[in-house]
mmCIF file of C-alpha atoms in Angstrom:
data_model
loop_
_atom_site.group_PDB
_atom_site.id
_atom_site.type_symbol
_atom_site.label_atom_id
_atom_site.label_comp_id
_atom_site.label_asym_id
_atom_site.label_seq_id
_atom_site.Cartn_x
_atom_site.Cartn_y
_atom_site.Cartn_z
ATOM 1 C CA UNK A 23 -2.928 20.482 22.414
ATOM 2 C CA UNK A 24 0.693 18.767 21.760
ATOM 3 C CA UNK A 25 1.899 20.166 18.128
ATOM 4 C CA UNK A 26 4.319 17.951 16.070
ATOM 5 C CA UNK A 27 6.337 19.797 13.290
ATOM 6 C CA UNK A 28 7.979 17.409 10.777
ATOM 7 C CA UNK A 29 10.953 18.323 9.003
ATOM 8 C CA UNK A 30 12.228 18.630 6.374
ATOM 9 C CA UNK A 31 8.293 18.986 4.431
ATOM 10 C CA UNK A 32 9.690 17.163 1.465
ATOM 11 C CA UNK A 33 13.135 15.100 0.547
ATOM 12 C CA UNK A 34 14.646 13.815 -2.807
ATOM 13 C CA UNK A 35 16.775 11.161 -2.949
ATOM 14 C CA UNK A 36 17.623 7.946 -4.767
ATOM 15 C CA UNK A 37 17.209 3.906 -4.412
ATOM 16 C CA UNK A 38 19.522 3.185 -2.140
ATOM 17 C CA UNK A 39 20.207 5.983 -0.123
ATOM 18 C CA UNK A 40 20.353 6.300 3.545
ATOM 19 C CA UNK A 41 17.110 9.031 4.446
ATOM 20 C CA UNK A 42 16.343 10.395 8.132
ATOM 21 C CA UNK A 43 13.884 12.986 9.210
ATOM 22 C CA UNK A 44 12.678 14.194 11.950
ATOM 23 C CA UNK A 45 9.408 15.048 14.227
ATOM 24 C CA UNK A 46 9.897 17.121 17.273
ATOM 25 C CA UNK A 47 7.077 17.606 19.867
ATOM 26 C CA UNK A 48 5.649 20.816 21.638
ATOM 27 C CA UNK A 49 5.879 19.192 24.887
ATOM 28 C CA UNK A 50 7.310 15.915 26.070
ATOM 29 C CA UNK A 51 5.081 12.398 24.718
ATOM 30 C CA UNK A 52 7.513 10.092 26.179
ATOM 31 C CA UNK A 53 7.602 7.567 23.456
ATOM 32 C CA UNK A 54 4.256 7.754 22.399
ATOM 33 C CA UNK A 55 5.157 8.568 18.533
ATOM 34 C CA UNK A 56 3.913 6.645 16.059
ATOM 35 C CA UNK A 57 5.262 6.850 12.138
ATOM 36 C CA UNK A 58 2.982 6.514 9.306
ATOM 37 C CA UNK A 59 3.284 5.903 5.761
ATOM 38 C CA UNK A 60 0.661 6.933 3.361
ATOM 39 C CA UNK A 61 1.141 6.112 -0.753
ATOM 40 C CA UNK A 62 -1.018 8.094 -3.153
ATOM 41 C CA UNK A 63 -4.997 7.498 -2.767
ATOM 42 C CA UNK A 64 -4.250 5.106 -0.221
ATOM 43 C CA UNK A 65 -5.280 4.716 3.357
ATOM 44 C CA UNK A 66 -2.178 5.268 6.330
ATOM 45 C CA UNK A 67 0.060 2.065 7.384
ATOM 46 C CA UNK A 68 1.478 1.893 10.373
ATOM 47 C CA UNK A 69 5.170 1.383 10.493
ATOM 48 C CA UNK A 70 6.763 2.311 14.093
ATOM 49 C CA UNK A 71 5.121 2.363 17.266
ATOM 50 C CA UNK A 72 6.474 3.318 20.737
ATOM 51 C CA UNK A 73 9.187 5.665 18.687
ATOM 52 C CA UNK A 74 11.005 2.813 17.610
ATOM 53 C CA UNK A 75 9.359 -0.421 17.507
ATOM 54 C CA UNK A 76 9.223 -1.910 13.905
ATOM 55 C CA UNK A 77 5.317 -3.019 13.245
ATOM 56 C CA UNK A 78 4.786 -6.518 12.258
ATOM 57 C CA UNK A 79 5.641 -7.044 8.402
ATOM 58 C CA UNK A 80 7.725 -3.568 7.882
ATOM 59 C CA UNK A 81 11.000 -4.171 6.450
ATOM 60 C CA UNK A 82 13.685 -3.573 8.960
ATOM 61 C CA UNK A 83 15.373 -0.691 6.545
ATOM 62 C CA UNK A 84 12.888 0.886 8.777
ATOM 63 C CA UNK A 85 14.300 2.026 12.116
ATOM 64 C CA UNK A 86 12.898 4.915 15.075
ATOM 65 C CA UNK A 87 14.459 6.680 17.837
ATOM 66 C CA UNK A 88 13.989 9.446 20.165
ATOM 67 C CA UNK A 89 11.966 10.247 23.405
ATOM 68 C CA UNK A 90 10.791 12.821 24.996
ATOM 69 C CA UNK A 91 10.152 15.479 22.154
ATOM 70 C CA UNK A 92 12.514 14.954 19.487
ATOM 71 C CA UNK A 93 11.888 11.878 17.135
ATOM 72 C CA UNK A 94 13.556 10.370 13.976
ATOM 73 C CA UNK A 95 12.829 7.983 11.491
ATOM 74 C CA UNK A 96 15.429 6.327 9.115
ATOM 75 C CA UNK A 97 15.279 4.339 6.370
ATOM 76 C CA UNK A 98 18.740 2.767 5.848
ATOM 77 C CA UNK A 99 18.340 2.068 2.226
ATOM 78 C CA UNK A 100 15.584 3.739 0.004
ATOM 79 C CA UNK A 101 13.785 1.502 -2.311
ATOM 80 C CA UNK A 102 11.289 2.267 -5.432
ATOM 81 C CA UNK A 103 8.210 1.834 -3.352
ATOM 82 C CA UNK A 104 9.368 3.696 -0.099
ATOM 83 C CA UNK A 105 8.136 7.323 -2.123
ATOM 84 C CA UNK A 106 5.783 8.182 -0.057
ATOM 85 C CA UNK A 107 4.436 10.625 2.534
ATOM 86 C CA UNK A 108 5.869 9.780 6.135
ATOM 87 C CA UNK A 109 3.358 10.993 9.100
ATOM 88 C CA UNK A 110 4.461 10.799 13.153
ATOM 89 C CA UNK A 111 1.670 11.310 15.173
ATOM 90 C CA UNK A 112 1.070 11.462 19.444
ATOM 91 C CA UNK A 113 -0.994 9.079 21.265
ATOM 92 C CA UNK A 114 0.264 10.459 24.334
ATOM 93 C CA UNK A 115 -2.391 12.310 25.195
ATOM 94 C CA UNK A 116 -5.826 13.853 23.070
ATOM 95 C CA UNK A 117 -5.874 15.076 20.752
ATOM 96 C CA UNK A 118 -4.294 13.170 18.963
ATOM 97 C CA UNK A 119 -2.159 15.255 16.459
ATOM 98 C CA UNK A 120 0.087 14.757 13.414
ATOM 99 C CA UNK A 121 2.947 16.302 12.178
ATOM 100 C CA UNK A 122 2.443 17.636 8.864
ATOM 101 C CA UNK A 123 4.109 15.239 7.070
ATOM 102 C CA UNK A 124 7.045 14.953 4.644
ATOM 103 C CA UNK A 125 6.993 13.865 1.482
ATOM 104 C CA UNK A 126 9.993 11.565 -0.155
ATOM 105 C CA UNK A 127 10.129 12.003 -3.765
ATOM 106 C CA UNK A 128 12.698 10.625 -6.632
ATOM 107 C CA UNK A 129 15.737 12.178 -7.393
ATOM 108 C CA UNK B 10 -8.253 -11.064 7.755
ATOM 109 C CA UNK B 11 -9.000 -7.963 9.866
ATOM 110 C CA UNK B 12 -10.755 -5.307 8.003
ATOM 111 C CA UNK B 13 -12.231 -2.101 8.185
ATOM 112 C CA UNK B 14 -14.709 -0.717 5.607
ATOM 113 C CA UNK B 15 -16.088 2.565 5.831
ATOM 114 C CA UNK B 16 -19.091 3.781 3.795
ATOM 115 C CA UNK B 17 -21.981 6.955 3.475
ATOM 116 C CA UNK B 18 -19.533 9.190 2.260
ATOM 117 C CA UNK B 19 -20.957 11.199 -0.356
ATOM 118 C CA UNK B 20 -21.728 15.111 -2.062
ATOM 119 C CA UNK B 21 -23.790 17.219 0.853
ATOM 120 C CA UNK B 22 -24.792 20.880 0.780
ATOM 121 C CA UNK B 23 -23.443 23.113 3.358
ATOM 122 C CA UNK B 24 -25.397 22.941 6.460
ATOM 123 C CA UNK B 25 -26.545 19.746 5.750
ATOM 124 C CA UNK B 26 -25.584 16.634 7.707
ATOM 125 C CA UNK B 27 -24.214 12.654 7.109
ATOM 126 C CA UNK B 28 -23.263 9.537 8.890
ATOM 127 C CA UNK B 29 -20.569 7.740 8.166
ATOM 128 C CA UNK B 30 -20.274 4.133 8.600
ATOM 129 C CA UNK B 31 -17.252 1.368 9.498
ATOM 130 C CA UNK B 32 -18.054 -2.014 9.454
ATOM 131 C CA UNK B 33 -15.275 -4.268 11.107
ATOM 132 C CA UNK B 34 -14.379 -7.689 10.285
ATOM 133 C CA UNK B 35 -11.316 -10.273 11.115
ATOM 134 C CA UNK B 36 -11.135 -9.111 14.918
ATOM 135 C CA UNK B 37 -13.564 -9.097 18.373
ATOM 136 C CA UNK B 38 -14.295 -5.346 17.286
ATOM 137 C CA UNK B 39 -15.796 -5.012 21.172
ATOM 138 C CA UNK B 40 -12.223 -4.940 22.282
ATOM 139 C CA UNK B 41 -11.037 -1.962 20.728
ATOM 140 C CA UNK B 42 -10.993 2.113 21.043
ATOM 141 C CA UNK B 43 -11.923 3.206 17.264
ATOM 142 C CA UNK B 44 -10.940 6.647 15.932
ATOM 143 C CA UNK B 45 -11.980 8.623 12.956
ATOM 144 C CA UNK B 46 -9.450 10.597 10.617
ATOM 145 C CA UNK B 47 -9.617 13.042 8.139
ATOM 146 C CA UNK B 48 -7.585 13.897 5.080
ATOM 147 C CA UNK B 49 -8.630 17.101 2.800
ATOM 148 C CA UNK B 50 -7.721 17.230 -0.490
ATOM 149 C CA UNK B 51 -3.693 17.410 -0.876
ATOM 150 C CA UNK B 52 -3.807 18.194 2.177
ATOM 151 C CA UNK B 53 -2.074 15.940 5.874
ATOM 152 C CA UNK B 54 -3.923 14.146 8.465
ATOM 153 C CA UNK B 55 -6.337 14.744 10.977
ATOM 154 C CA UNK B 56 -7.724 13.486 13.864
ATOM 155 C CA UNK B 57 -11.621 13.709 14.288
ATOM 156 C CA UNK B 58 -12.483 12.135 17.287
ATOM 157 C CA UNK B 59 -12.462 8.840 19.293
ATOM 158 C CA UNK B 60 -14.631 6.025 21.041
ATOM 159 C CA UNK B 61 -13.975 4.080 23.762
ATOM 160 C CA UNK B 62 -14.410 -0.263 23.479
ATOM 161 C CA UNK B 63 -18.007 -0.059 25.257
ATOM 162 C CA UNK B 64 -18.819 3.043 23.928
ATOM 163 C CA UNK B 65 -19.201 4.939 27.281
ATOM 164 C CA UNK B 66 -16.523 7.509 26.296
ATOM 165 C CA UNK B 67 -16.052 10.045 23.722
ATOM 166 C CA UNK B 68 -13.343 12.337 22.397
ATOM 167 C CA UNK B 69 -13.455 14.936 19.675
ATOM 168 C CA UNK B 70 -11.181 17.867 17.943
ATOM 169 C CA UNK B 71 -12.604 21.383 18.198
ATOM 170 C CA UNK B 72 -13.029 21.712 15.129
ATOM 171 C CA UNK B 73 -15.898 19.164 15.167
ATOM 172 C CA UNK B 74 -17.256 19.494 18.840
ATOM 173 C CA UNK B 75 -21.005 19.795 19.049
ATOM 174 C CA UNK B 76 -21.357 19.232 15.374
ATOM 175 C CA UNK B 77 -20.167 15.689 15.483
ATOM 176 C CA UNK B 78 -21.343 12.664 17.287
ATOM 177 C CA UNK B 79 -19.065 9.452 17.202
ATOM 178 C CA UNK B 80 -21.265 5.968 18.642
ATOM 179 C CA UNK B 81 -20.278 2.076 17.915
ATOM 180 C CA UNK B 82 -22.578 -0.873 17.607
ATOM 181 C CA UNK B 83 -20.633 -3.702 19.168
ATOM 182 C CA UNK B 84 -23.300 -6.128 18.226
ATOM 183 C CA UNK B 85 -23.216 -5.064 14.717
ATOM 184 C CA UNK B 86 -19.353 -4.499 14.675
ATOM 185 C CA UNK B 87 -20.004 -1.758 13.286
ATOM 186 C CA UNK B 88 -18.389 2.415 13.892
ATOM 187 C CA UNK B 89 -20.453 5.698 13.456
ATOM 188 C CA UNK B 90 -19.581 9.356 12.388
ATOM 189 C CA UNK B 91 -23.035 11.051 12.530
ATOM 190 C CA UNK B 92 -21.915 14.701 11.095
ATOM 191 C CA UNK B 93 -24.069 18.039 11.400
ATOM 192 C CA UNK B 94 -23.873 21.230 10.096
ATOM 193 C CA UNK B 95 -21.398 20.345 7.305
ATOM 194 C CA UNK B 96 -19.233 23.234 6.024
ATOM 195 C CA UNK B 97 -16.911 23.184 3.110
ATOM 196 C CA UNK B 98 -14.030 22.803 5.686
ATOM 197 C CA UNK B 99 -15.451 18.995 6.011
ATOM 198 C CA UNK B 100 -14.661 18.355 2.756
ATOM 199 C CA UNK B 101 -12.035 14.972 3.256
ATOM 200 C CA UNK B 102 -11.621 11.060 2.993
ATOM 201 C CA UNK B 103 -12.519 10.308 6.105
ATOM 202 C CA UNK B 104 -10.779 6.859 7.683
ATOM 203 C CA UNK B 105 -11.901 4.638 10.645
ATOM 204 C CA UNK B 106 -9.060 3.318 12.328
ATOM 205 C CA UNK B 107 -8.643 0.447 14.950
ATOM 206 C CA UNK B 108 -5.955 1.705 18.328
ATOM 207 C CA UNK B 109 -4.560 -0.813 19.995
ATOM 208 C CA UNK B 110 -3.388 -0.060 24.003
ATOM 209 C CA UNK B 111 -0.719 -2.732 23.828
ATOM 210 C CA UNK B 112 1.299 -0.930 20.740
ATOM 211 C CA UNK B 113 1.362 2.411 22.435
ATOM 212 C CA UNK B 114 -2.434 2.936 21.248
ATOM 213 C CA UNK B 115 -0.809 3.631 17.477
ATOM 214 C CA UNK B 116 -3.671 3.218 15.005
ATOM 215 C CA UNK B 117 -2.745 -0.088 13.721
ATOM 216 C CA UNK B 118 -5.268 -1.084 10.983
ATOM 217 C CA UNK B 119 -7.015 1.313 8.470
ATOM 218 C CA UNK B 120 -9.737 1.809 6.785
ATOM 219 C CA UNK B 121 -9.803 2.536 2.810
ATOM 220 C CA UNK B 122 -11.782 5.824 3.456
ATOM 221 C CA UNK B 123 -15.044 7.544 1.888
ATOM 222 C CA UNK B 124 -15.118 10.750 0.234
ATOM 223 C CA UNK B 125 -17.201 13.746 1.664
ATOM 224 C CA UNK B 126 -17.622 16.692 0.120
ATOM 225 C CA UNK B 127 -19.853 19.873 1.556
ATOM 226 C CA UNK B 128 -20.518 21.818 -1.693
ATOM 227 C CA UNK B 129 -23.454 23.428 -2.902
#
């Protein structure tokens, strides 16, 4: 099974800041990674596909990159309702894993 | 509007079993993989297992294997998690979610989840 780790497991920052993290693979997934946001009590939304394609209606303060096994997502410019939990997750081969997520909170 | 509604969840003793239901609107449900995943309380992701468009293939995590049984109903749009042998490490929100091959077969729309929890 391909692992992801996710780090860092949780961030603070403020509106308006510039956030990255990463997700690194256990093998290589080519650019199957797929990011993930997930609000409180709510069901997953898909926000990058192919490492770093922006998913139809996601703000574009929303960017990927990486292939291979070392991923990043960045948001360029945090805003109230970006706290959240951010998931990557393979689809390059089953099962299909997650990373374990990481949490942005409020500063 | 494409939708996915999952239902059955509910409060089962340990060793007992439950199916799980997703009924799909908005989309020609018949042309997609579906997948199940799991969330335990406070707890990340999981993935539980997937079905292929026609049905014909199946895919499942370990930790479910022989205990779980994924099927579709293409006629009634309509996605199954028959679960046996419940433990308390089932307890989650499960989610149906739809894959789509052309978007690097990300999970793309989502299910509000139901609630399962093995207790006695």
């Amino acid at each position: 099974d391909i692992q992801m780790t996710q780090s860092p497991s949780s961030l603070s920052a403020s509106v308006g800041d510039r956030v990255t993290f990463t997700c690194r693979a256990s093998q290589s997934i080519s650019t199957y990674l797929n990011w993930y946001q997930q609000k409180p009590g709510k069901a997953p939304k898909l926000l990058i596909y192919a490492a770093s394609s922006l998913q139809s209606g996601v703000p574009s303060r929303f960017s990927g990159s990486g292939s291979g096994t070392d991923f990043t997502l960045t948001i360029s410019s945090l805003q109230p309702e970006d706290f959240a939990t951010y998931y990557c997750q393979q689809s390059y081969s089953t099962p299909r894993t997650f990373g374990q997520g990481t949490k942005v909170e409020i500063k | 509007e494409v939708q996915l509604v999952e239902s059955g969840g509910d409060l089962v003793q340990p060793g007992g079993s439950l199916r799980l239901s997703c009924a799909a609107s908005g989309f020609t449900f018949s042309n997609y993989w579906m997948h199940w995943v799991r969330q335990a309380p406070g707890k990340g992701l999981v993935w539980v297992s997937r079905v292929s468009s026609d049905g014909s293939g199946t895919n499942y995590a370990d930790s479910v294997k022989d205990r779980f049984t994924i099927s579709r109903d293409n006629a009634k749009n309509t996605l199954y998690l028959q679960m046996n042998s419940l433990g308390a490490e089932d307890t989650a929100v499960y989610y149906c979610a739809r894959s789509r091959a052309d978007i690097a077969r990300s999970m793309d729309v989502w299910g509000q989840g139901t609630t399962v929890t093995v207790s006695s």
